[in-house]
């Protein structure tokens, strides 16, 4: 019996020293297995108790129970301590610095050309116009013939384009959309038609083989040149500021009569003359006129009852003026350093 008691005390002492050096939860578990597990040291002693006499058994048993209780609570306490400090360490590592600047996610923005198209269309939508669209690959018939520009006519010279076949081409203007709308709609008509147009021009700081126009068309009874001037005046003020004036210069288009080119007072100098307007004080932005009676009747609209006006706005010109862009190529190269400025 005294052997067993000595063994128990020895196991307890070893345990007491070893528990001191436990630093991780894994150490603590190992210690539990080594001393209290099925094949553990204490279990070995308890097994040996079978050989004791009935008087000795409770004495050794009590000591064994005390040792076990001491070991269990020591391991539990140590484990608890370790878990707490491990958790603290983890929290410390994961500390969040709420004063750090946040991560920004790159987002795109609308292209300045399409922003300009939206802004221009918005003005006309406010005047009760609706939006119409037509194909970019167009029949010669709609792009030229129906607009009174027959094959071989000199008016085609300034609008050379890319031909798909003899009678199919990339449209040179948005004016064919007027024809398509007039063929399919009874007056009153009030539409704006934004879109891409093509001409075989070389690319330089003011020209591009692809550019954008917004065509406007109004057809109704009693529409006059005065209505055209009023609408364009409003467009100019809304987009370029209340002090913007417009100037009409006589011009010639095959499909309008009378025709004019329309200038706006320079957005950079307000009309005094500067580098942007090349000292003129005015910048040309659009062509316009009263729809030719021949175009109306060609689309099934009686020119004795109805009249109309049309205008074509150059989107690039307007966007460059509005945003102070001095080279048209910036609009097509899609350099993000350029585009970012229009967020
Ligand atoms: N389509 C003409 C051009 O591209 C502009 C225009 C449109 C003129 C409508 C008059 C009326 O030059």
Short mmCIF file of C-alpha atoms and ligand atoms in Angstrom, two decimals:
data_model
loop_
_atom_site.label_atom_id
_atom_site.label_comp_id
_atom_site.label_asym_id
_atom_site.label_seq_id
_atom_site.Cartn_x
_atom_site.Cartn_y
_atom_site.Cartn_z
CA UNK A 1 0.00 0.00 0.00
CA UNK A 2 2.73 2.44 0.90
CA UNK A 3 4.23 1.74 -2.51
CA UNK A 4 1.07 2.88 -4.21
CA UNK A 5 0.80 5.94 -1.96
CA UNK A 6 4.41 6.88 -2.75
CA UNK A 7 3.75 6.34 -6.47
CA UNK A 8 0.69 8.58 -6.32
CA UNK A 9 2.62 11.36 -4.57
CA UNK A 10 5.36 11.01 -7.12
CA UNK A 11 2.94 11.21 -10.02
CA UNK A 12 1.34 14.29 -8.42
CA UNK A 13 4.72 15.97 -7.98
CA UNK A 14 5.78 15.25 -11.57
CA UNK A 15 2.43 16.59 -12.71
CA UNK A 16 2.85 19.75 -10.61
CA UNK A 17 6.18 20.55 -12.25
CA UNK A 18 5.07 19.69 -15.73
CA UNK A 19 1.88 21.67 -15.61
CA UNK A 20 4.03 24.75 -14.98
CA UNK A 21 5.61 24.52 -18.42
CA UNK A 22 2.39 24.09 -20.38
CA UNK A 23 2.06 26.97 -22.84
CA UNK A 24 -0.37 25.84 -25.53
CA UNK A 25 -3.77 24.19 -25.49
CA UNK A 26 -2.21 21.22 -27.31
CA UNK A 27 0.33 20.82 -24.45
CA UNK A 28 -2.53 20.83 -21.97
CA UNK A 29 -4.41 18.13 -23.87
CA UNK A 30 -1.27 16.00 -24.09
CA UNK A 31 -0.79 16.32 -20.36
CA UNK A 32 -4.38 15.26 -19.74
CA UNK A 33 -3.91 12.15 -21.87
CA UNK A 34 -0.60 11.32 -20.26
CA UNK A 35 -1.86 11.54 -16.67
CA UNK A 36 -5.60 10.95 -16.85
CA UNK A 37 -6.13 9.07 -20.13
CA UNK A 38 -7.08 5.40 -20.45
CA UNK A 39 -3.44 4.42 -20.60
CA UNK A 40 -2.39 7.29 -18.33
CA UNK A 41 -0.20 7.13 -15.26
CA UNK A 42 -3.00 7.56 -12.74
CA UNK A 43 -5.15 4.93 -14.42
CA UNK A 44 -2.19 2.53 -14.07
CA UNK A 45 -2.16 3.08 -10.30
CA UNK A 46 -5.91 2.64 -9.99
CA UNK A 47 -5.62 -0.66 -11.79
CA UNK A 48 -3.06 -1.83 -9.23
CA UNK A 49 -5.59 -1.20 -6.42
CA UNK A 50 -7.27 -4.55 -7.09
CA UNK A 51 -4.41 -6.19 -5.21
CA UNK A 52 -5.03 -4.19 -2.03
CA UNK A 53 -6.91 -5.42 1.00
CA UNK A 54 -10.46 -4.07 1.57
CA UNK A 55 -9.15 -1.87 4.43
CA UNK A 56 -6.37 -0.34 2.36
CA UNK A 57 -8.45 0.28 -0.76
CA UNK A 58 -10.46 3.31 0.49
CA UNK A 59 -7.32 4.98 1.84
CA UNK A 60 -5.42 4.71 -1.42
CA UNK A 61 -8.67 5.38 -3.31
CA UNK A 62 -9.19 8.66 -1.49
CA UNK A 63 -5.66 9.80 -2.22
CA UNK A 64 -6.04 8.78 -5.87
CA UNK A 65 -9.29 10.78 -6.09
CA UNK A 66 -7.63 13.83 -4.57
CA UNK A 67 -4.74 13.59 -7.01
CA UNK A 68 -7.14 13.16 -9.95
CA UNK A 69 -9.28 16.11 -8.81
CA UNK A 70 -6.18 18.27 -8.42
CA UNK A 71 -4.89 17.30 -11.87
CA UNK A 72 -8.26 17.82 -13.57
CA UNK A 73 -8.81 21.24 -12.11
CA UNK A 74 -5.18 22.28 -12.76
CA UNK A 75 -5.47 21.23 -16.40
CA UNK A 76 -8.85 22.93 -16.77
CA UNK A 77 -7.58 26.14 -15.20
CA UNK A 78 -4.42 26.14 -17.32
CA UNK A 79 -6.42 25.41 -20.47
CA UNK A 80 -8.82 28.22 -19.66
CA UNK A 81 -5.94 30.63 -19.16
CA UNK A 82 -4.28 29.58 -22.39
CA UNK A 83 -7.51 29.86 -24.39
CA UNK A 84 -8.11 33.33 -23.03
CA UNK A 85 -4.64 34.54 -23.86
CA UNK A 86 -4.70 32.85 -27.29
CA UNK A 87 -7.96 34.64 -28.01
CA UNK A 88 -6.53 37.93 -26.84
CA UNK A 89 -3.47 37.48 -29.03
CA UNK A 90 -5.68 36.66 -32.01
CA UNK A 91 -7.85 39.73 -31.42
CA UNK A 92 -4.75 41.87 -31.12
CA UNK A 93 -3.51 40.58 -34.48
CA UNK A 94 -6.82 41.28 -36.13
CA UNK A 95 -7.17 44.76 -34.77
CA UNK A 96 -8.97 47.02 -37.22
CA UNK A 97 -7.68 50.53 -37.72
CA UNK A 98 -10.88 52.40 -38.40
CA UNK A 99 -8.92 55.51 -39.35
CA UNK A 100 -7.33 53.83 -42.41
CA UNK A 101 -8.71 55.10 -45.73
CA UNK A 102 -11.11 52.64 -47.36
CA UNK A 103 -10.39 50.60 -50.47
CA UNK A 104 -11.84 52.22 -53.56
CA UNK A 105 -13.28 50.10 -56.34
CA UNK A 106 -12.64 51.51 -59.81
CA UNK A 107 -15.88 52.36 -61.59
CA UNK A 108 -16.36 53.56 -65.14
CA UNK A 109 -18.23 56.65 -66.21
CA UNK A 110 -20.19 57.76 -69.22
CA UNK A 111 -18.11 58.77 -72.20
CA UNK A 112 -18.08 62.58 -72.71
CA UNK A 113 -19.58 62.17 -76.20
CA UNK A 114 -22.50 60.18 -74.87
CA UNK A 115 -22.89 62.61 -71.99
CA UNK A 116 -23.15 65.41 -74.56
CA UNK A 117 -25.71 63.42 -76.59
CA UNK A 118 -27.78 62.86 -73.44
CA UNK A 119 -27.61 66.52 -72.47
CA UNK A 120 -28.60 67.74 -75.93
CA UNK A 121 -31.44 65.22 -76.27
CA UNK A 122 -32.63 66.16 -72.77
CA UNK A 123 -33.19 69.77 -73.91
CA UNK A 124 -35.32 68.64 -76.85
CA UNK A 125 -37.18 66.00 -74.84
CA UNK A 126 -38.13 68.91 -72.59
CA UNK A 127 -39.61 70.64 -75.66
CA UNK A 128 -41.80 67.61 -76.40
CA UNK A 129 -39.60 65.90 -79.00
CA UNK A 130 -39.17 62.14 -78.97
CA UNK A 131 -36.10 60.14 -79.99
CA UNK A 132 -35.90 58.25 -83.29
CA UNK A 133 -33.06 56.09 -84.54
CA UNK A 134 -32.05 54.67 -87.90
CA UNK A 135 -29.44 52.32 -89.36
CA UNK A 136 -25.77 53.30 -89.74
CA UNK A 137 -25.48 51.01 -92.75
CA UNK A 138 -27.92 52.84 -94.99
CA UNK A 139 -29.28 52.78 -98.52
CA UNK A 140 -27.91 55.38 -100.92
CA UNK A 141 -31.61 56.01 -101.54
CA UNK A 142 -32.24 57.31 -97.99
CA UNK A 143 -28.86 58.92 -97.41
CA UNK A 144 -28.84 60.83 -100.69
CA UNK A 145 -31.62 60.26 -103.26
CA UNK A 146 -34.60 61.02 -101.02
CA UNK A 147 -32.77 64.10 -99.78
CA UNK A 148 -32.58 65.40 -103.34
CA UNK A 149 -28.93 64.47 -103.85
CA UNK A 150 -28.97 62.23 -106.96
CA UNK A 151 -25.99 60.23 -108.17
CA UNK A 152 -23.36 62.50 -109.70
CA UNK A 153 -24.62 65.61 -107.86
CA UNK A 154 -21.79 67.87 -106.63
CA UNK A 155 -23.32 67.93 -103.12
CA UNK A 156 -21.98 64.38 -102.76
CA UNK A 157 -18.40 65.61 -103.08
CA UNK A 158 -18.13 66.77 -99.47
CA UNK A 159 -19.82 63.60 -98.20
CA UNK A 160 -17.70 60.83 -99.66
CA UNK A 161 -18.12 57.73 -97.55
CA UNK A 162 -17.49 53.99 -97.28
CA UNK A 163 -19.49 51.88 -99.68
CA UNK A 164 -20.71 48.39 -98.84
CA UNK A 165 -22.07 47.98 -102.36
CA UNK A 166 -23.17 50.40 -105.07
CA UNK A 167 -26.40 51.20 -103.27
CA UNK A 168 -25.50 50.53 -99.64
CA UNK A 169 -23.14 52.76 -97.68
CA UNK A 170 -22.24 53.99 -94.21
CA UNK A 171 -24.51 56.98 -93.70
CA UNK A 172 -22.82 60.38 -93.99
CA UNK A 173 -25.44 62.22 -91.96
CA UNK A 174 -28.40 61.53 -89.66
CA UNK A 175 -30.74 63.19 -92.18
CA UNK A 176 -31.86 59.83 -93.69
CA UNK A 177 -33.61 59.23 -90.36
CA UNK A 178 -35.87 62.25 -91.15
CA UNK A 179 -36.94 60.53 -94.35
CA UNK A 180 -37.60 57.22 -92.60
CA UNK A 181 -39.64 58.98 -89.88
CA UNK A 182 -41.66 61.05 -92.39
CA UNK A 183 -42.42 57.94 -94.48
CA UNK A 184 -43.83 56.18 -91.44
CA UNK A 185 -45.45 58.94 -89.37
CA UNK A 186 -48.24 61.39 -89.99
CA UNK A 187 -47.61 64.98 -88.83
CA UNK A 188 -47.32 66.47 -86.28
CA UNK A 189 -43.76 65.14 -86.09
CA UNK A 190 -41.18 66.21 -83.50
CA UNK A 191 -38.11 64.02 -83.26
CA UNK A 192 -34.40 64.12 -82.52
CA UNK A 193 -32.20 61.42 -84.02
CA UNK A 194 -28.78 60.95 -82.41
CA UNK A 195 -26.20 58.64 -83.94
CA UNK A 196 -22.88 57.87 -85.62
CA UNK A 197 -22.11 59.09 -89.13
CA UNK A 198 -19.20 58.32 -91.45
CA UNK A 199 -17.18 60.20 -94.02
CA UNK A 200 -13.90 59.25 -95.66
CA UNK A 201 -12.06 62.15 -94.05
CA UNK A 202 -8.50 61.84 -92.75
CA UNK A 203 -8.13 61.95 -88.96
CA UNK A 204 -6.73 65.22 -87.60
CA UNK A 205 -7.40 67.42 -84.58
CA UNK A 206 -10.82 68.51 -85.89
CA UNK A 207 -11.83 65.71 -88.31
CA UNK A 208 -12.61 62.06 -87.89
CA UNK A 209 -13.98 59.45 -90.32
CA UNK A 210 -16.56 58.56 -87.65
CA UNK A 211 -18.39 61.24 -85.77
CA UNK A 212 -21.79 61.92 -84.24
CA UNK A 213 -24.74 64.09 -85.19
CA UNK A 214 -28.13 64.81 -83.73
CA UNK A 215 -30.76 65.47 -86.33
CA UNK A 216 -33.88 67.39 -85.36
CA UNK A 217 -37.11 67.38 -87.34
CA UNK A 218 -40.41 69.18 -86.78
CA UNK A 219 -43.28 68.93 -89.26
CA UNK A 220 -46.72 70.39 -88.64
CA UNK A 221 -49.18 72.93 -90.00
CA UNK A 222 -47.79 76.45 -89.97
CA UNK A 223 -44.23 75.69 -88.84
CA UNK A 224 -41.94 78.64 -89.69
CA UNK A 225 -38.30 79.62 -89.65
CA UNK A 226 -39.15 81.60 -86.49
CA UNK A 227 -39.92 78.31 -84.70
CA UNK A 228 -36.56 76.95 -85.81
CA UNK A 229 -34.72 80.01 -84.51
CA UNK A 230 -36.57 79.87 -81.19
CA UNK A 231 -35.79 76.19 -80.65
CA UNK A 232 -32.10 76.62 -81.48
CA UNK A 233 -31.87 79.71 -79.27
CA UNK A 234 -33.16 77.67 -76.36
CA UNK A 235 -30.79 74.78 -77.12
CA UNK A 236 -27.84 77.21 -77.15
CA UNK A 237 -28.77 78.86 -73.84
CA UNK A 238 -29.51 75.61 -72.04
CA UNK A 239 -26.24 73.99 -73.06
CA UNK A 240 -23.78 76.84 -73.23
CA UNK A 241 -25.20 79.37 -70.78
CA UNK A 242 -27.90 82.04 -70.67
CA UNK A 243 -25.76 84.65 -72.48
CA UNK A 244 -25.11 82.50 -75.53
CA UNK A 245 -26.38 84.01 -78.77
CA UNK A 246 -26.93 82.31 -82.11
CA UNK A 247 -26.20 83.62 -85.59
CA UNK A 248 -27.67 82.28 -88.82
CA UNK A 249 -25.64 82.45 -92.02
CA UNK A 250 -27.23 81.67 -95.39
CA UNK A 251 -26.09 78.31 -96.71
CA UNK A 252 -27.16 75.60 -99.09
CA UNK A 253 -28.38 72.11 -98.33
CA UNK A 254 -30.18 70.10 -101.01
CA UNK A 255 -32.96 69.06 -98.65
CA UNK A 256 -33.80 72.37 -96.96
CA UNK A 257 -34.92 75.69 -98.39
CA UNK A 258 -34.01 78.21 -97.13
CA UNK A 259 -30.91 76.75 -95.49
CA UNK A 260 -28.48 78.18 -92.98
CA UNK A 261 -25.45 77.38 -90.90
CA UNK A 262 -25.78 78.29 -87.26
CA UNK A 263 -22.98 79.72 -85.12
CA UNK A 264 -22.95 80.17 -81.34
CA UNK A 265 -21.08 82.92 -79.53
CA UNK A 266 -17.73 81.42 -78.52
CA UNK A 267 -18.01 79.49 -75.21
CA UNK A 268 -14.46 80.39 -74.32
CA UNK A 269 -14.49 84.19 -74.77
CA UNK A 270 -18.23 84.94 -74.98
CA UNK A 271 -17.83 86.57 -78.40
CA UNK A 272 -14.82 88.83 -77.96
CA UNK A 273 -12.54 86.68 -80.10
CA UNK A 274 -9.90 84.26 -78.81
CA UNK A 275 -7.74 81.27 -79.72
CA UNK A 276 -10.64 78.81 -79.49
CA UNK A 277 -12.81 80.71 -82.03
CA UNK A 278 -9.75 81.82 -84.01
CA UNK A 279 -10.57 85.44 -83.27
CA UNK A 280 -14.06 85.15 -84.79
CA UNK A 281 -16.14 85.30 -81.61
CA UNK A 282 -18.46 82.68 -83.16
CA UNK A 283 -18.27 78.91 -83.56
CA UNK A 284 -20.22 76.90 -86.12
CA UNK A 285 -22.16 74.08 -84.50
CA UNK A 286 -24.97 73.08 -86.80
CA UNK A 287 -26.73 73.20 -90.15
CA UNK A 288 -30.45 73.82 -90.48
CA UNK A 289 -33.31 74.96 -92.67
CA UNK A 290 -36.93 74.55 -93.69
CA UNK A 291 -37.57 71.05 -95.06
CA UNK A 292 -37.68 71.27 -98.88
CA UNK A 293 -41.23 70.82 -100.24
CA UNK A 294 -39.85 68.16 -102.60
CA UNK A 295 -38.59 66.13 -99.62
CA UNK A 296 -41.97 66.42 -97.88
CA UNK A 297 -43.96 65.30 -100.92
CA UNK A 298 -41.42 62.53 -101.60
CA UNK A 299 -42.33 61.13 -98.17
CA UNK A 300 -46.08 61.42 -98.75
CA UNK A 301 -46.59 64.67 -96.84
CA UNK A 302 -48.51 67.42 -98.66
CA UNK A 303 -46.27 70.55 -98.69
CA UNK A 304 -49.31 72.76 -99.30
CA UNK A 305 -50.70 71.76 -95.90
CA UNK A 306 -47.57 71.04 -93.87
CA UNK A 307 -44.20 72.67 -93.41
CA UNK A 308 -41.26 71.75 -91.26
CA UNK A 309 -37.76 72.56 -90.14
CA UNK A 310 -34.72 70.36 -89.67
CA UNK A 311 -31.35 70.83 -88.07
CA UNK A 312 -28.21 68.74 -87.64
CA UNK A 313 -26.00 69.29 -84.59
CA UNK A 314 -22.36 68.21 -84.59
CA UNK A 315 -21.96 66.37 -81.29
CA UNK A 316 -18.13 66.44 -81.23
CA UNK A 317 -18.09 70.20 -81.74
CA UNK A 318 -20.59 70.69 -78.93
CA UNK A 319 -18.80 68.31 -76.56
CA UNK A 320 -15.41 69.85 -77.28
CA UNK A 321 -16.82 73.30 -76.58
CA UNK A 322 -18.69 72.27 -73.50
CA UNK A 323 -15.78 70.40 -71.92
CA UNK A 324 -12.86 72.43 -73.32
CA UNK A 325 -11.39 69.56 -75.37
CA UNK A 326 -9.01 70.81 -78.06
CA UNK A 327 -8.33 67.65 -80.05
CA UNK A 328 -11.11 65.44 -81.43
CA UNK A 329 -8.82 62.37 -81.24
CA UNK A 330 -9.03 62.46 -77.43
CA UNK A 331 -12.66 61.44 -77.82
CA UNK A 332 -11.82 58.18 -79.59
CA UNK A 333 -8.58 56.99 -78.01
CA UNK A 334 -10.26 56.04 -74.73
CA UNK A 335 -7.24 56.88 -72.62
CA UNK A 336 -8.53 56.46 -69.06
CA UNK A 337 -6.49 59.46 -67.90
CA UNK A 338 -8.59 61.56 -70.27
CA UNK A 339 -11.90 59.85 -69.57
CA UNK A 340 -11.46 60.04 -65.79
CA UNK A 341 -11.80 63.82 -66.00
CA UNK A 342 -15.47 63.52 -66.92
CA UNK A 343 -16.65 61.55 -63.88
N1 LIG B 1 -27.12 66.78 -92.61
C1 LIG B 1 -26.45 68.05 -92.75
C2 LIG B 1 -24.93 67.82 -92.71
O1 LIG B 1 -24.50 66.78 -92.26
C3 LIG B 1 -26.83 68.99 -91.65
C4 LIG B 1 -28.27 69.39 -91.71
C5 LIG B 1 -29.23 68.68 -91.05
C6 LIG B 1 -28.65 70.50 -92.45
C7 LIG B 1 -30.56 69.07 -91.13
C8 LIG B 1 -29.96 70.89 -92.51
C9 LIG B 1 -30.91 70.15 -91.83
O2 LIG B 1 -24.17 68.63 -93.14
#
